[in-house]
Tab-separated table of C-alpha atoms and ligand atoms in Angstrom:
chain	number	residue	atom	x	y	z
A	1	MET	CA	-21.783	26.848	31.550
A	2	SER	CA	-22.240	28.405	34.946
A	3	THR	CA	-20.501	31.715	35.646
A	4	ARG	CA	-19.857	33.371	39.002
A	5	ILE	CA	-21.544	36.734	38.912
A	6	ALA	CA	-21.875	39.622	41.355
A	7	VAL	CA	-24.613	42.190	40.795
A	8	PHE	CA	-24.199	45.612	42.438
A	9	GLY	CA	-27.417	47.307	43.439
A	10	THR	CA	-30.470	45.303	44.466
A	11	GLY	CA	-33.188	47.771	43.500
A	12	TYR	CA	-35.599	47.105	40.685
A	13	LEU	CA	-32.963	46.505	38.079
A	14	GLY	CA	-30.319	44.770	40.221
A	15	ALA	CA	-32.596	42.438	42.170
A	16	THR	CA	-34.336	41.321	38.988
A	17	HIS	CA	-31.082	40.865	37.127
A	18	ALA	CA	-29.505	38.891	39.978
A	19	ALA	CA	-32.488	36.553	40.295
A	20	CYS	CA	-32.752	36.066	36.537
A	21	MET	CA	-29.027	35.361	36.096
A	22	ALA	CA	-29.397	32.645	38.743
A	23	GLU	CA	-32.440	31.386	36.856
A	24	LEU	CA	-30.172	30.994	33.811
A	25	GLY	CA	-28.022	28.669	35.923
A	26	HIS	CA	-25.287	31.029	37.094
A	27	GLU	CA	-24.003	31.407	40.646
A	28	VAL	CA	-24.974	34.872	41.726
A	29	LEU	CA	-24.185	37.219	44.591
A	30	GLY	CA	-26.356	40.327	44.991
A	31	VAL	CA	-24.499	43.228	46.603
A	32	ASP	CA	-25.934	46.350	48.202
A	33	VAL	CA	-25.133	48.869	50.935
A	34	ASP	CA	-28.707	48.698	52.274
A	35	ALA	CA	-28.703	46.000	54.974
A	36	ALA	CA	-32.494	45.977	55.404
A	37	LYS	CA	-33.009	45.320	51.692
A	38	LEU	CA	-30.430	42.515	51.692
A	39	GLU	CA	-32.048	40.852	54.667
A	40	LYS	CA	-35.438	40.826	52.941
A	41	LEU	CA	-34.037	39.515	49.674
A	42	ALA	CA	-32.038	36.789	51.407
A	43	ALA	CA	-35.271	35.695	53.107
A	44	GLY	CA	-36.888	35.398	49.667
A	45	GLU	CA	-38.926	38.579	49.972
A	46	VAL	CA	-39.017	41.151	47.175
A	47	PRO	CA	-38.924	44.669	48.716
A	48	PHE	CA	-41.243	46.038	45.975
A	49	TYR	CA	-44.213	44.718	43.997
A	50	GLU	CA	-43.168	42.885	40.849
A	51	PRO	CA	-45.296	40.013	39.549
A	52	GLY	CA	-43.364	36.718	39.295
A	53	LEU	CA	-40.094	37.958	40.759
A	54	GLY	CA	-40.640	36.451	44.221
A	55	GLU	CA	-40.916	32.974	42.755
A	56	VAL	CA	-37.699	33.264	40.724
A	57	LEU	CA	-35.927	34.724	43.750
A	58	ARG	CA	-37.011	31.954	46.144
A	59	ASN	CA	-36.420	29.120	43.666
A	60	ASN	CA	-32.833	30.176	43.173
A	61	ILE	CA	-32.124	30.867	46.834
A	62	ASP	CA	-33.413	27.344	47.549
A	63	ARG	CA	-31.192	25.878	44.853
A	64	GLY	CA	-28.224	27.656	46.485
A	65	ARG	CA	-27.445	29.662	43.367
A	66	LEU	CA	-28.405	33.084	44.713
A	67	LYS	CA	-27.003	34.826	47.768
A	68	PHE	CA	-26.768	38.379	49.040
A	69	THR	CA	-24.055	40.335	50.791
A	70	SER	CA	-22.969	43.843	51.703
A	71	SER	CA	-19.298	42.890	51.420
A	72	TYR	CA	-17.439	44.083	48.341
A	73	GLU	CA	-14.481	41.939	49.431
A	74	GLU	CA	-16.663	38.850	49.315
A	75	ALA	CA	-17.999	39.845	45.890
A	76	ALA	CA	-14.517	40.495	44.455
A	77	GLU	CA	-13.313	37.175	45.837
A	78	PHE	CA	-16.333	35.231	44.581
A	79	ALA	CA	-16.946	36.549	41.067
A	80	ASP	CA	-15.077	37.579	37.956
A	81	VAL	CA	-18.133	38.870	36.135
A	82	PHE	CA	-19.730	41.971	37.633
A	83	PHE	CA	-22.949	43.751	36.773
A	84	LEU	CA	-23.552	47.306	37.854
A	85	GLY	CA	-27.233	48.067	38.422
A	86	VAL	CA	-27.367	50.965	40.870
A	87	GLY	CA	-29.607	54.003	40.444
A	88	THR	CA	-28.852	57.176	38.471
A	89	PRO	CA	-31.452	59.612	39.836
A	90	GLN	CA	-31.915	63.188	38.685
A	91	LYS	CA	-29.618	65.631	40.493
A	92	LYS	CA	-31.472	67.996	42.790
A	93	GLY	CA	-32.176	71.299	41.027
A	94	GLU	CA	-30.603	70.142	37.755
A	95	PHE	CA	-31.537	68.053	34.743
A	96	ALA	CA	-28.367	65.936	34.826
A	97	ALA	CA	-28.163	62.413	36.261
A	98	ASP	CA	-26.395	61.898	39.557
A	99	MET	CA	-23.485	59.489	39.134
A	100	VAL	CA	-22.554	59.154	42.824
A	101	TYR	CA	-23.836	55.602	43.210
A	102	VAL	CA	-22.289	54.361	39.973
A	103	ASP	CA	-18.964	55.995	40.791
A	104	ALA	CA	-19.016	54.620	44.345
A	105	VAL	CA	-19.278	51.036	43.060
A	106	ILE	CA	-16.202	51.442	40.849
A	107	GLU	CA	-14.220	53.289	43.538
A	108	THR	CA	-14.914	50.520	46.056
A	109	LEU	CA	-14.807	47.475	43.794
A	110	ALA	CA	-11.863	48.205	41.484
A	111	PRO	CA	-9.168	48.317	44.220
A	112	LEU	CA	-10.224	44.775	45.171
A	113	LEU	CA	-9.834	43.239	41.715
A	114	THR	CA	-6.842	40.921	41.590
A	115	LYS	CA	-8.024	38.568	38.829
A	116	PRO	CA	-9.111	39.336	35.254
A	117	SER	CA	-12.596	40.817	35.466
A	118	VAL	CA	-15.356	42.170	33.276
A	119	ILE	CA	-17.704	44.810	34.659
A	120	PHE	CA	-20.948	45.142	32.686
A	121	GLY	CA	-22.768	48.406	33.336
A	122	LYS	CA	-26.555	48.172	33.166
A	123	SER	CA	-27.619	51.476	34.725
A	124	THR	CA	-28.853	54.283	32.470
A	125	VAL	CA	-25.922	56.696	32.268
A	126	PRO	CA	-24.859	59.785	30.323
A	127	VAL	CA	-22.917	58.878	27.176
A	128	GLY	CA	-19.191	58.821	27.959
A	129	THR	CA	-19.606	57.285	31.412
A	130	ALA	CA	-18.502	53.768	30.467
A	131	GLU	CA	-15.232	54.942	28.959
A	132	ARG	CA	-14.525	57.101	31.998
A	133	LEU	CA	-15.316	54.234	34.401
A	134	GLY	CA	-13.119	51.845	32.419
A	135	LYS	CA	-10.114	54.156	32.740
A	136	ARG	CA	-10.762	54.699	36.426
A	137	ALA	CA	-11.176	50.967	37.117
A	138	ARG	CA	-7.883	50.153	35.374
A	139	GLU	CA	-6.155	52.871	37.392
A	140	LEU	CA	-7.447	51.565	40.698
A	141	ALA	CA	-7.322	47.793	40.194
A	142	PRO	CA	-4.261	45.769	41.256
A	143	ILE	CA	-4.817	43.730	38.082
A	144	GLY	CA	-4.703	46.973	36.032
A	145	ASP	CA	-5.521	46.338	32.374
A	146	GLY	CA	-7.045	43.006	33.403
A	147	VAL	CA	-10.256	44.902	34.198
A	148	GLU	CA	-12.656	45.705	31.413
A	149	VAL	CA	-15.795	47.846	31.536
A	150	ALA	CA	-18.497	47.112	28.964
A	151	TRP	CA	-22.038	48.529	28.714
A	152	ASN	CA	-25.075	46.299	28.555
A	153	PRO	CA	-28.139	48.552	28.913
A	154	GLU	CA	-31.342	47.236	30.416
A	155	PHE	CA	-34.742	47.754	28.798
A	156	LEU	CA	-36.983	46.037	31.341
A	157	ARG	CA	-40.379	47.480	32.196
A	158	GLU	CA	-41.691	47.445	35.741
A	159	GLY	CA	-44.519	44.949	35.953
A	160	PHE	CA	-42.828	42.763	33.297
A	161	ALA	CA	-39.334	42.755	34.758
A	162	VAL	CA	-38.743	38.983	34.798
A	163	GLN	CA	-40.151	38.409	31.335
A	164	ASP	CA	-38.206	41.354	29.906
A	165	THR	CA	-34.956	40.087	31.443
A	166	LEU	CA	-35.307	36.460	30.393
A	167	HIS	CA	-36.939	37.175	27.018
A	168	PRO	CA	-35.777	40.637	25.969
A	169	ASP	CA	-36.504	42.132	22.527
A	170	ARG	CA	-32.759	42.503	22.051
A	171	LEU	CA	-29.449	42.444	23.874
A	172	VAL	CA	-27.113	45.364	23.375
A	173	LEU	CA	-23.457	45.261	24.360
A	174	GLY	CA	-21.069	48.174	24.086
A	175	VAL	CA	-17.413	47.189	24.239
A	176	ASP	CA	-14.336	49.349	24.584
A	177	ARG	CA	-12.796	49.237	21.102
A	178	ASN	CA	-9.447	50.365	22.551
A	179	VAL	CA	-9.164	47.299	24.754
A	180	ARG	CA	-8.692	43.863	23.236
A	181	GLY	CA	-10.925	42.296	25.829
A	182	ARG	CA	-13.163	39.386	26.665
A	183	ALA	CA	-16.400	41.272	27.253
A	184	GLU	CA	-18.202	39.938	24.188
A	185	SER	CA	-17.227	36.311	24.768
A	186	VAL	CA	-18.141	36.549	28.466
A	187	ALA	CA	-21.519	38.094	27.583
A	188	ARG	CA	-22.124	35.293	25.078
A	189	GLU	CA	-21.527	32.752	27.875
A	190	VAL	CA	-23.711	34.580	30.391
A	191	TYR	CA	-26.573	35.004	27.919
A	192	ALA	CA	-26.039	31.701	26.053
A	193	GLU	CA	-29.591	30.540	26.728
A	194	LEU	CA	-31.065	33.760	25.342
A	195	LEU	CA	-28.802	33.714	22.301
A	196	ASP	CA	-29.940	30.149	21.588
A	197	GLU	CA	-33.455	31.592	21.353
A	198	GLU	CA	-32.105	33.857	18.628
A	199	ILE	CA	-32.711	37.039	20.534
A	200	PRO	CA	-30.976	39.776	18.484
A	201	PHE	CA	-27.548	40.591	19.949
A	202	LEU	CA	-26.002	43.886	18.880
A	203	VAL	CA	-22.365	44.532	19.717
A	204	THR	CA	-21.371	48.193	19.488
A	205	ASP	CA	-18.879	50.666	20.850
A	206	LEU	CA	-19.479	52.022	24.348
A	207	ALA	CA	-21.010	55.358	23.323
A	208	THR	CA	-23.542	53.758	20.987
A	209	ALA	CA	-24.705	51.319	23.655
A	210	GLU	CA	-25.198	54.153	26.150
A	211	LEU	CA	-27.080	56.202	23.558
A	212	VAL	CA	-29.302	53.265	22.537
A	213	LYS	CA	-30.792	53.252	26.009
A	214	ALA	CA	-31.235	57.017	26.255
A	215	SER	CA	-32.778	57.134	22.772
A	216	ALA	CA	-35.185	54.261	23.434
A	217	ASN	CA	-36.639	56.008	26.486
A	218	ALA	CA	-36.664	59.389	24.713
A	219	PHE	CA	-38.600	57.828	21.838
A	220	LEU	CA	-41.159	56.227	24.163
A	221	ALA	CA	-41.642	59.501	26.056
A	222	THR	CA	-42.023	61.359	22.754
A	223	LYS	CA	-44.609	58.875	21.527
A	224	ILE	CA	-46.696	59.353	24.677
A	225	SER	CA	-46.399	63.143	24.545
A	226	PHE	CA	-47.257	63.101	20.850
A	227	ILE	CA	-50.604	61.475	21.509
A	228	ASN	CA	-51.182	63.695	24.531
A	229	ALA	CA	-50.544	66.793	22.405
A	230	ILE	CA	-53.011	65.468	19.838
A	231	SER	CA	-55.384	64.836	22.718
A	232	GLU	CA	-55.283	68.578	23.543
A	233	VAL	CA	-56.265	69.337	19.941
A	234	CYS	CA	-59.009	66.692	20.134
A	235	GLU	CA	-60.379	68.397	23.245
A	236	ALA	CA	-60.425	71.750	21.453
A	237	ALA	CA	-62.058	70.267	18.346
A	238	GLY	CA	-64.503	67.881	20.019
A	239	ALA	CA	-62.754	64.786	18.596
A	240	ASP	CA	-61.929	61.457	20.264
A	241	VAL	CA	-58.219	60.727	20.762
A	242	THR	CA	-58.775	57.054	21.601
A	243	VAL	CA	-60.418	56.320	18.241
A	244	LEU	CA	-57.791	58.454	16.527
A	245	ALA	CA	-55.021	56.405	18.201
A	246	ASP	CA	-56.645	53.146	17.065
A	247	ALA	CA	-56.862	54.484	13.534
A	248	ILE	CA	-53.295	55.765	13.185
A	249	GLY	CA	-52.013	52.765	15.135
A	250	HIS	CA	-53.107	50.409	12.362
A	251	ASP	CA	-50.291	51.834	10.271
A	252	VAL	CA	-47.467	49.460	11.251
A	253	ARG	CA	-44.982	52.305	10.827
A	254	ILE	CA	-46.766	54.070	13.694
A	255	GLY	CA	-48.057	51.162	15.803
A	256	ARG	CA	-50.767	51.340	18.466
A	257	ARG	CA	-48.592	50.658	21.544
A	258	PHE	CA	-47.646	53.637	23.745
A	259	LEU	CA	-50.351	55.751	22.144
A	260	ASN	CA	-52.604	55.805	25.190
A	261	ALA	CA	-53.493	59.401	25.938
A	262	GLY	CA	-54.162	60.383	29.530
A	263	ILE	CA	-52.364	62.053	32.415
A	264	GLY	CA	-49.006	61.145	30.913
A	265	PHE	CA	-45.828	59.343	31.825
A	266	GLY	CA	-44.098	59.168	35.184
A	267	GLY	CA	-41.980	56.698	37.118
A	268	GLY	CA	-38.335	56.390	37.980
A	269	CYS	CA	-37.128	56.308	34.354
A	270	LEU	CA	-38.747	58.238	31.506
A	271	PRO	CA	-38.978	61.693	33.168
A	272	LYS	CA	-35.455	61.733	34.586
A	273	ASP	CA	-33.931	59.991	31.571
A	274	ILE	CA	-35.158	62.555	29.022
A	275	ARG	CA	-33.854	65.356	31.246
A	276	ALA	CA	-30.464	63.709	31.709
A	277	PHE	CA	-30.308	63.135	27.945
A	278	MET	CA	-30.915	66.847	27.269
A	279	ALA	CA	-28.307	67.825	29.850
A	280	ARG	CA	-25.690	65.520	28.383
A	281	ALA	CA	-26.368	66.639	24.804
A	282	GLY	CA	-25.846	70.203	26.034
A	283	GLU	CA	-22.506	69.310	27.587
A	284	LEU	CA	-21.453	67.758	24.274
A	285	GLY	CA	-22.442	70.882	22.327
A	286	ALA	CA	-25.431	69.182	20.673
A	287	ASP	CA	-28.087	70.869	22.820
A	288	GLN	CA	-30.204	72.019	19.850
A	289	ALA	CA	-30.704	68.415	18.805
A	290	LEU	CA	-32.783	67.585	21.865
A	291	THR	CA	-34.649	70.826	22.614
A	292	PHE	CA	-37.818	69.034	21.446
A	293	LEU	CA	-37.546	66.849	24.556
A	294	ARG	CA	-38.217	69.944	26.649
A	295	GLU	CA	-41.536	70.215	24.834
A	296	VAL	CA	-42.140	66.492	25.376
A	297	ASP	CA	-41.625	67.133	29.097
A	298	ASN	CA	-43.877	70.232	29.049
A	299	ILE	CA	-46.730	68.455	27.241
A	300	ASN	CA	-46.465	65.667	29.792
A	301	MET	CA	-46.586	67.965	32.808
A	302	ARG	CA	-49.517	69.926	31.281
A	303	ARG	CA	-51.667	66.797	31.357
A	304	ARG	CA	-51.438	66.733	35.130
A	305	THR	CA	-52.598	70.354	35.309
A	306	ARG	CA	-55.420	69.570	32.881
A	307	MET	CA	-56.576	66.736	35.135
A	308	VAL	CA	-56.722	69.126	38.109
A	309	GLU	CA	-58.784	71.558	35.990
A	310	LEU	CA	-61.215	68.804	35.020
A	311	ALA	CA	-61.632	67.886	38.680
A	312	ARG	CA	-62.292	71.531	39.512
A	313	GLU	CA	-64.840	71.847	36.697
A	314	ALA	CA	-66.548	68.715	37.939
A	315	CYS	CA	-66.852	70.058	41.510
A	316	GLY	CA	-67.486	73.720	40.724
A	317	SER	CA	-64.780	74.582	43.234
A	318	LEU	CA	-62.146	72.414	44.864
A	319	LEU	CA	-62.504	74.229	48.178
A	320	GLY	CA	-64.286	71.886	50.537
A	321	ALA	CA	-64.921	69.305	47.794
A	322	ARG	CA	-64.545	65.559	48.349
A	323	VAL	CA	-62.425	63.944	45.667
A	324	ALA	CA	-61.902	60.189	45.291
A	325	VAL	CA	-58.633	59.195	43.644
A	326	LEU	CA	-58.392	55.642	42.318
A	327	GLY	CA	-54.771	54.779	41.618
A	328	ALA	CA	-51.532	56.206	42.982
A	329	ALA	CA	-48.838	54.083	41.298
A	330	PHE	CA	-47.224	55.528	38.158
A	331	LYS	CA	-48.723	52.624	36.235
A	332	PRO	CA	-50.674	49.440	37.010
A	333	ASP	CA	-48.979	46.268	38.312
A	334	SER	CA	-46.434	48.360	40.165
A	335	ASP	CA	-46.201	49.875	43.643
A	336	ASP	CA	-43.780	52.518	42.391
A	337	VAL	CA	-44.864	56.105	43.059
A	338	ARG	CA	-41.705	57.865	41.909
A	339	ASP	CA	-42.845	60.903	39.891
A	340	SER	CA	-46.285	59.344	39.676
A	341	PRO	CA	-48.750	61.470	37.688
A	342	ALA	CA	-51.588	60.073	39.836
A	343	LEU	CA	-50.082	61.072	43.158
A	344	ASN	CA	-48.989	64.422	41.751
A	345	VAL	CA	-52.580	65.192	40.697
A	346	ALA	CA	-53.932	64.001	44.068
A	347	GLY	CA	-51.441	66.262	45.886
A	348	GLN	CA	-52.240	69.323	43.751
A	349	ILE	CA	-55.970	68.886	44.291
A	350	GLN	CA	-55.554	68.602	48.012
A	351	LEU	CA	-53.325	71.654	48.168
A	352	GLN	CA	-56.146	73.558	46.453
A	353	GLY	CA	-58.499	72.853	49.295
A	354	ALA	CA	-60.227	69.546	48.532
A	355	ALA	CA	-60.383	66.502	50.791
A	356	VAL	CA	-58.716	63.748	48.754
A	357	ASN	CA	-59.263	60.052	49.470
A	358	VAL	CA	-56.761	57.831	47.707
A	359	TYR	CA	-56.874	54.105	47.085
A	360	ASP	CA	-54.360	51.978	45.195
A	361	PRO	CA	-54.210	48.165	45.196
A	362	LYS	CA	-50.428	48.010	45.853
A	363	ALA	CA	-48.913	51.463	46.278
A	364	MET	CA	-50.485	52.522	49.601
A	365	ASP	CA	-47.350	52.286	51.759
A	366	ASN	CA	-45.131	54.058	49.254
A	367	SER	CA	-47.780	56.745	48.713
A	368	ARG	CA	-48.179	57.345	52.433
A	369	ALA	CA	-44.428	57.708	52.811
A	370	LEU	CA	-44.237	60.268	49.969
A	371	PHE	CA	-47.517	62.151	50.627
A	372	PRO	CA	-48.464	61.571	54.267
A	373	THR	CA	-51.039	64.371	54.264
A	374	LEU	CA	-53.446	62.718	51.807
A	375	THR	CA	-56.196	60.493	53.202
A	376	TYR	CA	-55.840	56.811	52.334
A	377	SER	CA	-58.777	54.413	52.093
A	378	ALA	CA	-58.829	50.655	52.519
A	379	ASN	CA	-60.601	50.011	49.218
A	380	ALA	CA	-62.105	51.721	46.181
A	381	LEU	CA	-65.606	51.979	47.631
A	382	GLU	CA	-64.361	53.592	50.827
A	383	ALA	CA	-62.344	56.109	48.799
A	384	CYS	CA	-65.484	57.031	46.855
A	385	GLU	CA	-67.694	57.593	49.903
A	386	GLY	CA	-69.494	60.926	49.612
A	387	ALA	CA	-67.329	61.917	46.640
A	388	ASP	CA	-68.207	64.914	44.500
A	389	VAL	CA	-66.059	63.427	41.762
A	390	VAL	CA	-64.236	60.131	41.194
A	391	LEU	CA	-60.878	60.330	39.397
A	392	VAL	CA	-59.371	57.194	37.836
A	393	LEU	CA	-55.651	57.943	37.620
A	394	THR	CA	-53.982	54.511	37.259
A	395	GLU	CA	-55.572	51.864	35.058
A	396	TRP	CA	-55.528	48.925	37.482
A	397	LEU	CA	-57.659	45.987	36.299
A	398	GLU	CA	-59.648	46.323	39.536
A	399	PHE	CA	-60.840	49.798	38.452
A	400	LEU	CA	-61.612	48.663	34.909
A	401	LYS	CA	-63.962	46.088	36.429
A	402	LEU	CA	-65.831	48.646	38.575
A	403	GLN	CA	-69.468	48.947	37.580
A	404	PRO	CA	-71.441	52.185	37.898
A	405	SER	CA	-73.875	50.269	40.129
A	406	ASP	CA	-71.018	49.567	42.591
A	407	LEU	CA	-70.652	53.297	43.203
A	408	ASP	CA	-74.177	54.665	42.611
A	409	SER	CA	-75.180	54.709	46.271
A	410	VAL	CA	-71.676	55.484	47.574
A	411	VAL	CA	-70.861	58.831	45.925
A	412	ARG	CA	-72.493	62.228	46.445
A	413	ASN	CA	-72.377	63.136	42.742
A	414	LYS	CA	-72.245	60.677	39.873
A	415	VAL	CA	-69.264	62.267	38.143
A	416	ILE	CA	-66.226	60.304	36.974
A	417	VAL	CA	-63.094	61.607	35.239
A	418	ASP	CA	-61.072	58.929	33.491
A	419	GLY	CA	-57.446	60.061	33.519
A	420	ARG	CA	-56.302	56.991	31.592
A	421	ASN	CA	-59.135	56.624	29.087
A	422	CYS	CA	-59.543	53.100	30.387
A	423	LEU	CA	-63.296	52.965	31.089
A	424	SER	CA	-66.237	52.649	28.720
A	425	PRO	CA	-67.937	56.067	28.394
A	426	ASP	CA	-71.113	54.362	27.151
A	427	ASP	CA	-71.392	52.131	30.227
A	428	TRP	CA	-71.017	55.014	32.650
A	429	ARG	CA	-73.178	57.501	30.747
A	430	GLY	CA	-75.793	54.794	30.188
A	431	ALA	CA	-75.994	54.362	33.972
A	432	GLY	CA	-76.665	58.066	34.475
A	433	TRP	CA	-73.126	59.199	35.261
A	434	ASN	CA	-71.376	62.284	33.968
A	435	TYR	CA	-68.251	60.768	32.342
A	436	ARG	CA	-65.228	62.806	31.242
A	437	GLY	CA	-62.133	61.411	29.545
A	438	LEU	CA	-58.997	63.213	28.386
A	439	GLY	CA	-59.097	64.163	24.709
A	440	ARG	CA	-62.611	62.786	24.273
A	441	PRO	CA	-65.850	64.652	23.738
B	1	UGA	C1	-39.615	52.384	30.929
B	1	UGA	C2	-39.366	51.748	29.564
B	1	UGA	O1	-40.607	51.353	28.987
B	1	UGA	C3	-38.455	50.514	29.692
B	1	UGA	O2	-38.184	49.980	28.421
B	1	UGA	C4	-37.162	50.948	30.374
B	1	UGA	O3	-36.282	49.868	30.561
B	1	UGA	C5	-37.476	51.555	31.718
B	1	UGA	O4	-38.356	52.685	31.548
B	1	UGA	C6	-36.192	51.988	32.350
B	1	UGA	O5	-35.508	52.851	31.777
B	1	UGA	O6	-35.788	51.400	33.349
B	1	UGA	P1	-41.237	51.776	32.979
B	1	UGA	O7	-40.714	53.003	33.645
B	1	UGA	O8	-41.352	50.515	33.750
B	1	UGA	O9	-40.320	51.420	31.697
B	1	UGA	O10	-42.693	52.143	32.473
B	1	UGA	P2	-43.455	52.228	31.090
B	1	UGA	O11	-44.252	51.015	30.873
B	1	UGA	O12	-42.567	52.694	30.003
B	1	UGA	O13	-44.482	53.413	31.428
B	1	UGA	C7	-43.979	54.714	31.737
B	1	UGA	C8	-45.101	55.706	31.953
B	1	UGA	O14	-45.744	55.996	30.724
B	1	UGA	C9	-46.209	55.226	32.903
B	1	UGA	O15	-46.526	56.292	33.778
B	1	UGA	C10	-47.364	54.916	31.979
B	1	UGA	O16	-48.607	55.091	32.585
B	1	UGA	C11	-47.141	55.948	30.875
B	1	UGA	N1	-47.741	55.570	29.580
B	1	UGA	C12	-47.325	54.459	28.928
B	1	UGA	C13	-48.727	56.382	29.024
B	1	UGA	O17	-49.127	57.420	29.595
B	1	UGA	N2	-49.262	56.022	27.816
B	1	UGA	C14	-48.864	54.921	27.143
B	1	UGA	O18	-49.395	54.671	26.043
B	1	UGA	C15	-47.870	54.115	27.717
């Protein structure tokens, strides 16, 4: 059955969700306050790099199932199912998440709701937000108690956004136990195709659903920092963290995924989400419970510093050195540079007096906008020209395929530091290069 849906926010989460809901056969309106973004999307252009999303977007625009607007009136008129997918960035100078965008959607939308409506929150929010928004929406809406707020957290990864939305590991829905509402039955209609595939569907209270999301990201961040902490011990002991990760990863209770040691996690989610989680636990009087996340954060940030040290060791001194940086995105298959470890390292090295040439297959424009003072090269070889050291900071396939012979005659010194442990030390050393990894002898 086709449902009329409006999705608020057309960033990573919202644009993907809107396109994928249309793909499931629903009639969808994407809503944003950013006119430039809407114009692009309506023309079938994805404003960021996400494999496969453009196709889903264009197919559904062509079928007439997906449209975009900046008008909340139009959205309230059109739909009775609403998804909220706006950003919850870190507040400036604080750990807590900034709720201004989430709150603005409810403040603007609720007064326009004159028919029974369900609002599904998807953004990552501090626990307690959904209940607060539900109360506020009922206060503001002409239909009053006819508005229900439920929480349906999103677990999509950048680079796999379409696949993760259409074939998620699980669906989680938090419903307001104090309201005898329709949220669960509406969600079952919206996601009918996924439920037919027997994707696990967990219905909880609001607080649990909010905490599921925060805990999932906290666990992933902890797993990465765990292996990076072990990688520090490996460095001190002359052991190899990559072999160690393979070995412990064979234990299914541990698992090999997310045990890749390197310069650590970044992006628009994990760093800010663990901080917001700590801040919220503090507000609730459970701050001791999450103090370990501060250490998770510290371990992660230390890896960036370690990478700068390795670059300095490789050059003798960073003053006047030429440093090639391969990779600027926070991970491969993404053009996202928000809190990118790669760009952070590149910036630190430059500020310490080196000339840094950066190349990334997709993130050049975003990098330039964030760090205009770095030098950007048109390709990997150009970035490596005359380099005293080559740093691989994002594990793009293109860099994994680089052969030592491609760079032999390009660089000044045959020194490579592998910030993602993604290259073969034997290949590079065998070709006469000085290879350094993180947490490897
Ligand atoms: C993360 C979560 O994985 C998603 O489940 C979640 O929905 C999303 O945040 C979100 O909250 O929106 P994402 O930010 O796309 O997804 O990126 P990840 O694939 O989790 O990678 C995060 C960072 O960890 C990257 O910088 C990556 O390079 C790093 N990483 C990952 C490692 O350093 N080692 C690993 O083994 C894995």
